[in-house]
mmCIF file of C-alpha atoms and ligand atoms in Angstrom:
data_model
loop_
_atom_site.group_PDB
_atom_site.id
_atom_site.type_symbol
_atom_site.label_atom_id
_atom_site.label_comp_id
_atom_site.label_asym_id
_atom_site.label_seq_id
_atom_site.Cartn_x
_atom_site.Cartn_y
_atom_site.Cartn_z
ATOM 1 C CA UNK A 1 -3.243 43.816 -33.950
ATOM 2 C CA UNK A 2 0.479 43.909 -34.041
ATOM 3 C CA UNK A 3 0.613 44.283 -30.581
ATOM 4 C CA UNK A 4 -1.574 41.501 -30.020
ATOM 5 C CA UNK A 5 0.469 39.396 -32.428
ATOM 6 C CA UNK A 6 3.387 40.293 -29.997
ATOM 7 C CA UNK A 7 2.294 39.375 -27.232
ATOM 8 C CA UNK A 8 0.911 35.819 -28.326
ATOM 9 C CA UNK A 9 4.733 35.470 -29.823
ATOM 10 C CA UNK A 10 6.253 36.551 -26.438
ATOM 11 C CA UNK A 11 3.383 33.976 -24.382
ATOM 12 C CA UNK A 12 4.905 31.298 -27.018
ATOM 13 C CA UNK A 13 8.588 31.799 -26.914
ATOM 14 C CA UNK A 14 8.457 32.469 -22.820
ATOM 15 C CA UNK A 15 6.231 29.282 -22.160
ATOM 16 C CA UNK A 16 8.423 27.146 -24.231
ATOM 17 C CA UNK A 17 11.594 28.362 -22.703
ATOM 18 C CA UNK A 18 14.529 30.663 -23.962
ATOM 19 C CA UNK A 19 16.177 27.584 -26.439
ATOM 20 C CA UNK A 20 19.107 27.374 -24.790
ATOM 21 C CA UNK A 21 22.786 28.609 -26.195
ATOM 22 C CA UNK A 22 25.108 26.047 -24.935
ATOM 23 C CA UNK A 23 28.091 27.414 -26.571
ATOM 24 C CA UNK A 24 28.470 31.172 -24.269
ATOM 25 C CA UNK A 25 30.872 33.281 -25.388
ATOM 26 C CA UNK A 26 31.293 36.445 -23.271
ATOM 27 C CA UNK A 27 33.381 39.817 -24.043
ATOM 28 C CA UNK A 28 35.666 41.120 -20.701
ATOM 29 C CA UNK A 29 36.782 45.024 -21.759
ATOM 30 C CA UNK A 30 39.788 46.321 -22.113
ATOM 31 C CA UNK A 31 40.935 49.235 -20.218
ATOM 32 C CA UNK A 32 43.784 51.796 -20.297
ATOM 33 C CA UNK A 33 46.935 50.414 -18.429
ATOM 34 C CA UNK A 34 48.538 51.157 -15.525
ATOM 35 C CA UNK A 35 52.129 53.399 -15.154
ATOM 36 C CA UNK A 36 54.978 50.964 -16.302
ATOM 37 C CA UNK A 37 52.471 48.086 -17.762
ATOM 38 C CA UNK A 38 53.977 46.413 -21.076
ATOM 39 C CA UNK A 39 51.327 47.588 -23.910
ATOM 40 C CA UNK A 40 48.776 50.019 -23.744
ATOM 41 C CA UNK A 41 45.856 48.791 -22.159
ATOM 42 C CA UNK A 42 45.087 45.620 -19.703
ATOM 43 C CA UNK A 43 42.316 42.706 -18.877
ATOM 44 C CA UNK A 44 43.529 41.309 -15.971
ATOM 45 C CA UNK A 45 43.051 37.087 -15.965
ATOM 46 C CA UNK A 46 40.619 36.189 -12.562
ATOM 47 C CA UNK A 47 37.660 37.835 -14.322
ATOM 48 C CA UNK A 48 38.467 35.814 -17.529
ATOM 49 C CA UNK A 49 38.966 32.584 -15.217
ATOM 50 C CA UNK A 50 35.581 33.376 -13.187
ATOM 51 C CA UNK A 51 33.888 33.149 -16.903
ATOM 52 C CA UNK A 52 35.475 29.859 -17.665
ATOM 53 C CA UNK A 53 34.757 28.489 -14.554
ATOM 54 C CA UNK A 54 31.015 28.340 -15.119
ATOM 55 C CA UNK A 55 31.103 27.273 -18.996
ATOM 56 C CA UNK A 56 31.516 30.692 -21.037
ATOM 57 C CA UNK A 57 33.979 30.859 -23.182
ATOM 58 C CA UNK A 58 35.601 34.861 -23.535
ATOM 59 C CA UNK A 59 36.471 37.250 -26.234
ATOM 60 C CA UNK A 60 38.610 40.018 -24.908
ATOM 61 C CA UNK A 61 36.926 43.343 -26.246
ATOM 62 C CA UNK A 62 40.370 45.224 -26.900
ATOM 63 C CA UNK A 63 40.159 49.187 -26.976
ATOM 64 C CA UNK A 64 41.007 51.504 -30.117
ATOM 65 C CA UNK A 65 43.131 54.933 -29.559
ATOM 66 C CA UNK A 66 39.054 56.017 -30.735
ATOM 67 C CA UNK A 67 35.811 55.486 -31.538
ATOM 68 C CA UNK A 68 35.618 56.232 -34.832
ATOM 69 C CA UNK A 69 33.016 54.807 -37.289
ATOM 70 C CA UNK A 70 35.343 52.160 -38.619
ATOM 71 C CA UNK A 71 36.006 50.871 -34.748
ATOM 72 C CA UNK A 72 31.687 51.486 -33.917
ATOM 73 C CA UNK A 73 30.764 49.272 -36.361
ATOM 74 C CA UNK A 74 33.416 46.917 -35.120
ATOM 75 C CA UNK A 75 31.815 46.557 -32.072
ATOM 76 C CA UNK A 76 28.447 46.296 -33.740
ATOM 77 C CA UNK A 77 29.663 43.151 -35.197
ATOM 78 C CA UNK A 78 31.363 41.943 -32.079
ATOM 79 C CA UNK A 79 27.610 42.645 -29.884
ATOM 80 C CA UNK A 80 26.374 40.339 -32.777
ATOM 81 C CA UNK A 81 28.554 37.844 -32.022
ATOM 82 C CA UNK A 82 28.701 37.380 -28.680
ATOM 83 C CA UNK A 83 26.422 36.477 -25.327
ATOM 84 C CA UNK A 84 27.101 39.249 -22.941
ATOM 85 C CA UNK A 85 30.064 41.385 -21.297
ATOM 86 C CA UNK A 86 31.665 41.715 -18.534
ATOM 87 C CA UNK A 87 33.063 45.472 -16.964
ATOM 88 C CA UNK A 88 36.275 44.939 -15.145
ATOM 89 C CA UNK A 89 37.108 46.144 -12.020
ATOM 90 C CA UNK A 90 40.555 48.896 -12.135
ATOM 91 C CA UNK A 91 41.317 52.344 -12.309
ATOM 92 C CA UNK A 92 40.120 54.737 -15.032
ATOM 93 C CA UNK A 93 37.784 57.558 -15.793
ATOM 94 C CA UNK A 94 34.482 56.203 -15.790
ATOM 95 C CA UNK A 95 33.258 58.440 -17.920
ATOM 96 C CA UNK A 96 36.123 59.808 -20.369
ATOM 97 C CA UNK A 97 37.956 56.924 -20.607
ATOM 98 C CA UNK A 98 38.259 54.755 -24.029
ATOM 99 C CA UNK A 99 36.977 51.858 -21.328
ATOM 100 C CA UNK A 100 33.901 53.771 -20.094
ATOM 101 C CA UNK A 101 33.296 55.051 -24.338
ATOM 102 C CA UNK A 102 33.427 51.535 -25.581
ATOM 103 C CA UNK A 103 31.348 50.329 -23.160
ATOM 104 C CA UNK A 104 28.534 53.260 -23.545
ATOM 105 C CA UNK A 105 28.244 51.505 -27.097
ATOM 106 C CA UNK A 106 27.884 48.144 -25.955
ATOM 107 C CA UNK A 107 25.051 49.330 -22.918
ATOM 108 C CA UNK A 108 23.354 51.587 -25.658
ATOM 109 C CA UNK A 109 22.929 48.680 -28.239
ATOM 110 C CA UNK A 110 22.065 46.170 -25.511
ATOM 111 C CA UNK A 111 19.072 48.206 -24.318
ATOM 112 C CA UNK A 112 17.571 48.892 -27.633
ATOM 113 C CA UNK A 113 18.277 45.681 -28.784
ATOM 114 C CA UNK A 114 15.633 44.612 -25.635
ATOM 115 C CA UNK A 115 13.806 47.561 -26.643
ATOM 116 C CA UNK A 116 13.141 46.446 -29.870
ATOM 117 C CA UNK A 117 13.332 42.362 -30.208
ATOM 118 C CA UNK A 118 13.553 41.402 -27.060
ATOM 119 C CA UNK A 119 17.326 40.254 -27.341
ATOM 120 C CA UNK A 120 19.013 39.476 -24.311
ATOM 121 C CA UNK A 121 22.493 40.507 -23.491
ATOM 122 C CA UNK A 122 23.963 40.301 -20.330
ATOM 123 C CA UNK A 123 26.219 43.001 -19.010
ATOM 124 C CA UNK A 124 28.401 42.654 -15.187
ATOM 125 C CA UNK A 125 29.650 45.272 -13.577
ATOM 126 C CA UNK A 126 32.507 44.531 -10.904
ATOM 127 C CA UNK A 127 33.751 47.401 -8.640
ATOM 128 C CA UNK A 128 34.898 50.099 -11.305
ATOM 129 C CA UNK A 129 32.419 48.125 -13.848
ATOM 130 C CA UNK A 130 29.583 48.898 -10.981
ATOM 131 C CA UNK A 131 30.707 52.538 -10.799
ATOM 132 C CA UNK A 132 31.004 52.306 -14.550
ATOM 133 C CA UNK A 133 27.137 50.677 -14.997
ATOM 134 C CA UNK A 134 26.001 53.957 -12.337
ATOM 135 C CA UNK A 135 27.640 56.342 -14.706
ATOM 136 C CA UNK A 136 26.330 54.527 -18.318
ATOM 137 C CA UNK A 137 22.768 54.861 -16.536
ATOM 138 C CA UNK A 138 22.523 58.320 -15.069
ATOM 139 C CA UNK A 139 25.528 60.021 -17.625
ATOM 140 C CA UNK A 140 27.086 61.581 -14.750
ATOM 141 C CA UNK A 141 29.541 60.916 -12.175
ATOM 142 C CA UNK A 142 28.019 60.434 -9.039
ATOM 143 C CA UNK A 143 30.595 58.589 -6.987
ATOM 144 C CA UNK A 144 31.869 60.074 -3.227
ATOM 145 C CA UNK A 145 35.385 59.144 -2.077
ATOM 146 C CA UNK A 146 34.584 55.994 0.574
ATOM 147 C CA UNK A 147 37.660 54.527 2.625
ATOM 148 C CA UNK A 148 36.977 50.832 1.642
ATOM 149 C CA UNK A 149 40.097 48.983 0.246
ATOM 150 C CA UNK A 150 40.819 45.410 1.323
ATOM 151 C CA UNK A 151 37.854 45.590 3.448
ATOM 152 C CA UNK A 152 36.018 42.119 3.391
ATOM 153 C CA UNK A 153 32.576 42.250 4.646
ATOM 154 C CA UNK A 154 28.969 40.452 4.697
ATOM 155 C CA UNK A 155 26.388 42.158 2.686
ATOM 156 C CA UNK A 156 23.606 44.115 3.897
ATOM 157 C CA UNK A 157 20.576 42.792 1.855
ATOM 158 C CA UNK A 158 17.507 45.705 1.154
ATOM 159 C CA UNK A 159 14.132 44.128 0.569
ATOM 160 C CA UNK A 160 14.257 44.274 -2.737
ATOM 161 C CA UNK A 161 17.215 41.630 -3.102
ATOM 162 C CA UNK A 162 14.248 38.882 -2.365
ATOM 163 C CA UNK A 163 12.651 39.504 -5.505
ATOM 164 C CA UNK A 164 15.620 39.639 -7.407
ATOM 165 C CA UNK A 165 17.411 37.651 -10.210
ATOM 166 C CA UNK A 166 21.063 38.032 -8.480
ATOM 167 C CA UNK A 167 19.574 37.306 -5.078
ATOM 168 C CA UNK A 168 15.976 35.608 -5.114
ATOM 169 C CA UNK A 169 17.214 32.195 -5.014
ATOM 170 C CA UNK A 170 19.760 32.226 -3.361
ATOM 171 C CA UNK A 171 20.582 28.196 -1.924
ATOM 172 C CA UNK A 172 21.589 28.193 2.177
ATOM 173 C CA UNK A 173 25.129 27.546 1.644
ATOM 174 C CA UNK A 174 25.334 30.742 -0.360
ATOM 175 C CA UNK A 175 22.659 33.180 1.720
ATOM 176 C CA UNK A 176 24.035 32.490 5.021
ATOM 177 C CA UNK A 177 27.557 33.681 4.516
ATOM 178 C CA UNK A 178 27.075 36.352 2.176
ATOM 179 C CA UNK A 179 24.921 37.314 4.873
ATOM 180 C CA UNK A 180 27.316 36.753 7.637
ATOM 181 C CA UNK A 181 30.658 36.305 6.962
ATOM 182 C CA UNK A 182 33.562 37.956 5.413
ATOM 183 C CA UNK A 183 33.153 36.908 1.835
ATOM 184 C CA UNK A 184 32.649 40.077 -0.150
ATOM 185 C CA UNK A 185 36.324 41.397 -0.981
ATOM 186 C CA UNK A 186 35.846 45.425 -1.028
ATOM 187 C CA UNK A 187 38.738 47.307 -2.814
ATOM 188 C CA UNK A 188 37.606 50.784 -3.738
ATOM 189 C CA UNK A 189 37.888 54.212 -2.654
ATOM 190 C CA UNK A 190 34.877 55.396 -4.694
ATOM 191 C CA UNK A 191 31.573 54.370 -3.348
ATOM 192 C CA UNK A 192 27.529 55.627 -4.719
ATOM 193 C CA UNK A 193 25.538 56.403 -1.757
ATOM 194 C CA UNK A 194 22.115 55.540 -1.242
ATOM 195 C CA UNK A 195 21.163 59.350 -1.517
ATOM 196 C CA UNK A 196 23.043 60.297 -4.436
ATOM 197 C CA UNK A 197 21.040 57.137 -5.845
ATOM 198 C CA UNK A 198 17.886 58.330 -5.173
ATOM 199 C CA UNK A 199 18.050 61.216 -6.046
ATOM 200 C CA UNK A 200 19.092 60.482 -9.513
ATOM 201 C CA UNK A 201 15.619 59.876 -11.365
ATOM 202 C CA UNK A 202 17.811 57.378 -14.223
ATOM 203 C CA UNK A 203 19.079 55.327 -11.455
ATOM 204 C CA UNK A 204 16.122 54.892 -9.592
ATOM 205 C CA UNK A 205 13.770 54.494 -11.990
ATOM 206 C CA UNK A 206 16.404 51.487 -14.140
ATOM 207 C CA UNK A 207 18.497 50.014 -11.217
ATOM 208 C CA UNK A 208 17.313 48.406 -8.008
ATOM 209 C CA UNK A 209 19.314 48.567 -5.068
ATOM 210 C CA UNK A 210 19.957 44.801 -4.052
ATOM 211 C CA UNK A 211 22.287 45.320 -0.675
ATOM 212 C CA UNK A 212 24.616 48.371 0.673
ATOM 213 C CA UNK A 213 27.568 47.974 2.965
ATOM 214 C CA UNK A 214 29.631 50.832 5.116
ATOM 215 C CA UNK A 215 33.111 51.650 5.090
ATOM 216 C CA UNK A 216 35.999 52.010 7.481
ATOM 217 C CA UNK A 217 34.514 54.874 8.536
ATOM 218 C CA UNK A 218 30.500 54.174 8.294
ATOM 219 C CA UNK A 219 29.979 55.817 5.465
ATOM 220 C CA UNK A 220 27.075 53.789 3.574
ATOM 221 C CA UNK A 221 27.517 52.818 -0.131
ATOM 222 C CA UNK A 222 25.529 50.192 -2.305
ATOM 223 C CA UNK A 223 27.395 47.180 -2.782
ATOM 224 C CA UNK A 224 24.621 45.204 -5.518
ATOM 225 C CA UNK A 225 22.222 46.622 -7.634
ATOM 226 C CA UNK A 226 20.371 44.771 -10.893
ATOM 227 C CA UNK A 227 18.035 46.831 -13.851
ATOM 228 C CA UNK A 228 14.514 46.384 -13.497
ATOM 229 C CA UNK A 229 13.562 45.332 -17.130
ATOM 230 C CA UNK A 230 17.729 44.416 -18.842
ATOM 231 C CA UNK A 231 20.133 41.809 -17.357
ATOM 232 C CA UNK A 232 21.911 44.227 -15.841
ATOM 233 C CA UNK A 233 24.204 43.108 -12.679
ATOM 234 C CA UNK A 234 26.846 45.278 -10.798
ATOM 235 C CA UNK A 235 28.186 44.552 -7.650
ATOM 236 C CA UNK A 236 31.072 46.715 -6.225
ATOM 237 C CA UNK A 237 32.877 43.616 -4.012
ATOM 238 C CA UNK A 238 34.962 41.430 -6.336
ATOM 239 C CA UNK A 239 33.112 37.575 -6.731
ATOM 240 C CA UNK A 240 36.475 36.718 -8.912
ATOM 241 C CA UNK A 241 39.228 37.556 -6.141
ATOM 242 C CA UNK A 242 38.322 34.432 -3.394
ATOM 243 C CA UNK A 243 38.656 31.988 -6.536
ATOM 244 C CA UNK A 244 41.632 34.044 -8.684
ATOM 245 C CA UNK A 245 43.351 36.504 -6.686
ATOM 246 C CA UNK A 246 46.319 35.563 -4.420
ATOM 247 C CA UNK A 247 48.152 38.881 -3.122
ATOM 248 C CA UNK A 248 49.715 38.139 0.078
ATOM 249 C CA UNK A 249 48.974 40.409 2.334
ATOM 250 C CA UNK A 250 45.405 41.194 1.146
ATOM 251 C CA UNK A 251 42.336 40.184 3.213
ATOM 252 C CA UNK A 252 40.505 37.929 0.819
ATOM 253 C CA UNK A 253 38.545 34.919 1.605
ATOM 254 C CA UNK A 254 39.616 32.017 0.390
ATOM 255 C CA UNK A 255 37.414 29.386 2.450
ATOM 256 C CA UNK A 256 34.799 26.846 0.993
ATOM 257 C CA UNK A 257 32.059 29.624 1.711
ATOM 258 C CA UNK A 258 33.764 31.898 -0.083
ATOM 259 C CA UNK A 259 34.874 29.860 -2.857
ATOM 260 C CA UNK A 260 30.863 28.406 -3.061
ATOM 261 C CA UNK A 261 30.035 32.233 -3.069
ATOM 262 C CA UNK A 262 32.233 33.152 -5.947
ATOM 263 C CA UNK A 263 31.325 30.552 -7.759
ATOM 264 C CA UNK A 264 27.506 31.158 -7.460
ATOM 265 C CA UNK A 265 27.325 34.207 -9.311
ATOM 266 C CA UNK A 266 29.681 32.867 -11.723
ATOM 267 C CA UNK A 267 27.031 30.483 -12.239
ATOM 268 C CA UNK A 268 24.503 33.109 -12.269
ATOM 269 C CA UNK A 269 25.842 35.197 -15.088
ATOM 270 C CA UNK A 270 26.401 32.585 -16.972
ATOM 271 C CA UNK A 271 23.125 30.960 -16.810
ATOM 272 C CA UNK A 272 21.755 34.558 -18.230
ATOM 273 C CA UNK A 273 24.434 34.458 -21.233
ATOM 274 C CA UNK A 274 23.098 31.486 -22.498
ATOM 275 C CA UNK A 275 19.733 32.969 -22.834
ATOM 276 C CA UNK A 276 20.967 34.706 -25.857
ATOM 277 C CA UNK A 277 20.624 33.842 -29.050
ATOM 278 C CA UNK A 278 24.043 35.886 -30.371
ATOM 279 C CA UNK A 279 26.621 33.712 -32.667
ATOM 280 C CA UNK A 280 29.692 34.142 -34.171
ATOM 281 C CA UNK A 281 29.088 33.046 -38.267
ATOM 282 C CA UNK A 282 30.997 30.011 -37.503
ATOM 283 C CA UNK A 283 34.048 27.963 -35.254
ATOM 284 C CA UNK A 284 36.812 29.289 -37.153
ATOM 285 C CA UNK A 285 35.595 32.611 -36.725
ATOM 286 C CA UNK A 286 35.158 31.898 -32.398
ATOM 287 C CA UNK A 287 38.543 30.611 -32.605
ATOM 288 C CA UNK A 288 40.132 33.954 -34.234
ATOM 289 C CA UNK A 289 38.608 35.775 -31.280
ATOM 290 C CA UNK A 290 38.720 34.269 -28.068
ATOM 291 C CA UNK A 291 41.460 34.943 -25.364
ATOM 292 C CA UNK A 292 43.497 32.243 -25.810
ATOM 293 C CA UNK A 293 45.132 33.575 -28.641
ATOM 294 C CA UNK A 294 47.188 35.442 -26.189
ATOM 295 C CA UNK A 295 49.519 34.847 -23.163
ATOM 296 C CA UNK A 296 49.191 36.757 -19.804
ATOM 297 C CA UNK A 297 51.620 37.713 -17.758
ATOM 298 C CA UNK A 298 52.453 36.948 -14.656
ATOM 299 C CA UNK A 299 53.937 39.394 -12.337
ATOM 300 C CA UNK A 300 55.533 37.349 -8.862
ATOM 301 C CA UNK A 301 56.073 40.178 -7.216
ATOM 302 C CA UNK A 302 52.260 41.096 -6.806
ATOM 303 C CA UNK A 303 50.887 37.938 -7.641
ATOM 304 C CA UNK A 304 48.320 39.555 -10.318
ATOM 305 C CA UNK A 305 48.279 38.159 -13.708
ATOM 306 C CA UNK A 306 47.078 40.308 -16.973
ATOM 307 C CA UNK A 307 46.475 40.095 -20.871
ATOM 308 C CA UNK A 308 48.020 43.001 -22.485
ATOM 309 C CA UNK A 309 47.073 43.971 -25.880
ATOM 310 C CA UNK A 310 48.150 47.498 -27.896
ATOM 311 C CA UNK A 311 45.504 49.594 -29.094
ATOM 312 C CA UNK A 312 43.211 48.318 -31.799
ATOM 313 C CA UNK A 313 43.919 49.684 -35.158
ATOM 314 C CA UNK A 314 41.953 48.985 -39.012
ATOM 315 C CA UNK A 315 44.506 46.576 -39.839
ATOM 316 C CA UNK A 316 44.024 44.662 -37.231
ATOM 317 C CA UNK A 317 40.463 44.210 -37.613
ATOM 318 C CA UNK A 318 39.905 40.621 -38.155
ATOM 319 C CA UNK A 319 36.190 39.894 -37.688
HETATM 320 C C1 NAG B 1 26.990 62.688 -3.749
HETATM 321 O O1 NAG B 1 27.006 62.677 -2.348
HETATM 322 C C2 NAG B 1 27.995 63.488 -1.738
HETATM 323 C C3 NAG B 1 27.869 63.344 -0.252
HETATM 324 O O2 NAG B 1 27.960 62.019 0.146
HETATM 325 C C4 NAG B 1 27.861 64.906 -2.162
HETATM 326 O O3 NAG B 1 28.949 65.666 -1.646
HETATM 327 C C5 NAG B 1 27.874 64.990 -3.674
HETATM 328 O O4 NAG B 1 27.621 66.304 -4.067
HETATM 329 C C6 NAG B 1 26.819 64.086 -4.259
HETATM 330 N N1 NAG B 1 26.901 64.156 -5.709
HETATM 331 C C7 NAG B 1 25.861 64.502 -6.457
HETATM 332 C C8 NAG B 1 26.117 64.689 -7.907
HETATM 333 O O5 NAG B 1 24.738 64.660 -6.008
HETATM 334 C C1 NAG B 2 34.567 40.485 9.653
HETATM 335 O O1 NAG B 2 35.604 41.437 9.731
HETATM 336 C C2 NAG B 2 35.505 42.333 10.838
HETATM 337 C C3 NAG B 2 36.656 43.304 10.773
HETATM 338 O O2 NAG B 2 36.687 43.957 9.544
HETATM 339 C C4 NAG B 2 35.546 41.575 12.139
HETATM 340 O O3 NAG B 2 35.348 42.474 13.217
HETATM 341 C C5 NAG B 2 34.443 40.528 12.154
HETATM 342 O O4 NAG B 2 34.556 39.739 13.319
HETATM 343 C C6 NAG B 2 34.547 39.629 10.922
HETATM 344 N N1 NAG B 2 33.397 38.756 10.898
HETATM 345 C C7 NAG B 2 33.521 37.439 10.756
HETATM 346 C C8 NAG B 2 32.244 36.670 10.790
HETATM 347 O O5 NAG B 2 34.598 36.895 10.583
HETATM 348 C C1 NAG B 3 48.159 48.176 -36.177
HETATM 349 O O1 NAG B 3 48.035 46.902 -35.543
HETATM 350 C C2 NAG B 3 49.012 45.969 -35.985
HETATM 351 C C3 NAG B 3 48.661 44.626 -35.366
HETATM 352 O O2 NAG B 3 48.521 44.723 -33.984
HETATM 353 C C4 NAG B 3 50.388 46.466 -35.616
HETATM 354 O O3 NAG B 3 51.364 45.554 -36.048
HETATM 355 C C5 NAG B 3 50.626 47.827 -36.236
HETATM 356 O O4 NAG B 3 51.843 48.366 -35.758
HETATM 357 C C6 NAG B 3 49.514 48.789 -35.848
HETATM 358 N N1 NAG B 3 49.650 50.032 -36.616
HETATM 359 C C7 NAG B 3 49.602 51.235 -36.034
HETATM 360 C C8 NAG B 3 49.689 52.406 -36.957
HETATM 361 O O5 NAG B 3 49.473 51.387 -34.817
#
């Protein structure tokens, strides 16, 4: 009966539509800084910019020295609050790491939100968040060394990317070069292989593999992949770089193509955060969080820009 009840609710709420959150407001992690960075951990500003470009609003989900109870229920309040998150790209343990801890949290009480209600939330891995999303899936780290930095290149799509939510609908002007041209910025020397996929029996049976790509020297590694059954999206090229990033000497993209590309999947995640129903209690509350309570910085030398912020501590706590 109850299960009949269920389904009749889920035939009602899917025919009339998710009601649609116009006010996204998506969480970018924190990670552990980089050797001679000004505070102790880093969210560096093009993934923050992709977010705004496409409507979301973004809540920086700062780090604590630990995951105690005080600083899990934090984040239980913070899932509450907001309409998805976002795994930077960088350079940490994916698995030990105060990054790759926090985010377990976030990944465990998005799936068993689904589980259990239904509730959407959107999580996107880029490069280190893809590795990260392989390792919150299977628990292990499963990554080879692959010799693929500043390496743009044209994705190789599997069959599976036509039935897809990243890739099933894709327009012409955004197929074609992501099929064919250098659009995908590649900057990683860690790569998951199509075997060490498949034969991991939690990636294959939660992630499809959307597209691979080889490296400098033809080693293959997946480049997309999407969950079956969450809004789950993890690509290991960098959509934010042809908008955001302007290194000098770095091979990115930065053509209309490239720029339509990025934007696309900006777009795209977007589009899914609004699906969910997750509020803060009220404006004043949104205001005390979002980023732009702080001030990056903006390094001329390398052209990046970051948010720093200190560890997280109880006193701190403001939501
Ligand atoms: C992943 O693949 C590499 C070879 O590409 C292999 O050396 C490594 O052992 C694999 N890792 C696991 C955990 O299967
Ligand atoms: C993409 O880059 C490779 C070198 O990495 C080059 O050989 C190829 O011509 C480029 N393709 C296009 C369409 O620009
Ligand atoms: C706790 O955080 C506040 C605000 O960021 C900071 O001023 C204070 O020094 C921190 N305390 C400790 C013990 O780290």
């Amino acid at each position: 009966m109850l299960i009949v009840l269920g389904i009749l609710l889920q035939v009602a709420v899917l025919s009339k539509g998710f009601p649609v959150n116009n006010r996204p407001i998506i969480g970018v992690l924190a990670q552990e800084s980089f050797k001679g960075a000004p505070a102790a951990t880093y969210i560096p500003t093009p993934y923050i910019k992709w977010l705004e470009s496409a409507g979301a609003r973004v809540v920086p989900v700062r780090l604590f020295r630990e995951n105690d109870a005080k600083a899990v229920s934090y984040y239980k309040n913070l899932f509450g609050f907001i309409n998805g998150i976002l795994f930077p790209g960088g350079g940490v343990d994916i698995l030990k790491s105060q990054f790759a801890k926090t985010a377990m949290i976030f990944y465990d009480l998005a799936i068993t939100e689904k589980n259990k209600c239904g509730d959407l939330f959107p999580i996107w891995g880029t490069c280190q968040g893809f590795e990260l999303i392989s390792a919150l899936v299977s628990k292990q780290n499963l990554l080879t060394s692959v010799d693929a930095e500043n390496l743009p290149l044209p994705l190789n799509f599997t069959p599976e990317a036509a039935r897809s939510s990243m890739f099933g609908s894709l327009p012409e002007d955004v197929y074609k070069p992501l099929k064919t041209e250098n659009v995908t910025a590649n900057y990683h020397h860690w790569g998951l292989t199509p075997t060490n996929f498949s034969q991991n029996k939690d990636l294959r049976s939660v992630m499809k593999v959307l597209s691979t790509n080889t490296d400098r020297n033809g080693k293959e590694f997946i480049s997309s992949m999407e969950a079956y059954r969450y809004p789950v999206y993890a690509v290991q090229w960098h959509p934010e770089k042809n908008n955001f990033v302007w290194m000098a000497k770095e091979n990115i993209d930065h053509d209309a193509h490239a720029v339509r590309v990025s934007q696309y999947f900006a777009d795209f995640f977007v589009a899914q955060a609004r699906k969910s129903k997750h509020r803060f209690p009220d404006v004043p509350s949104e205001n005390q969080a979002v980023i732009n309570n702080y001030h990056p910085v903006f390094d001329k030398k390398t052209s990046l820009e970051n948010y720093f912020f200190e560890f997280l501590n109880e006193t701190a706590i403001n939501i």
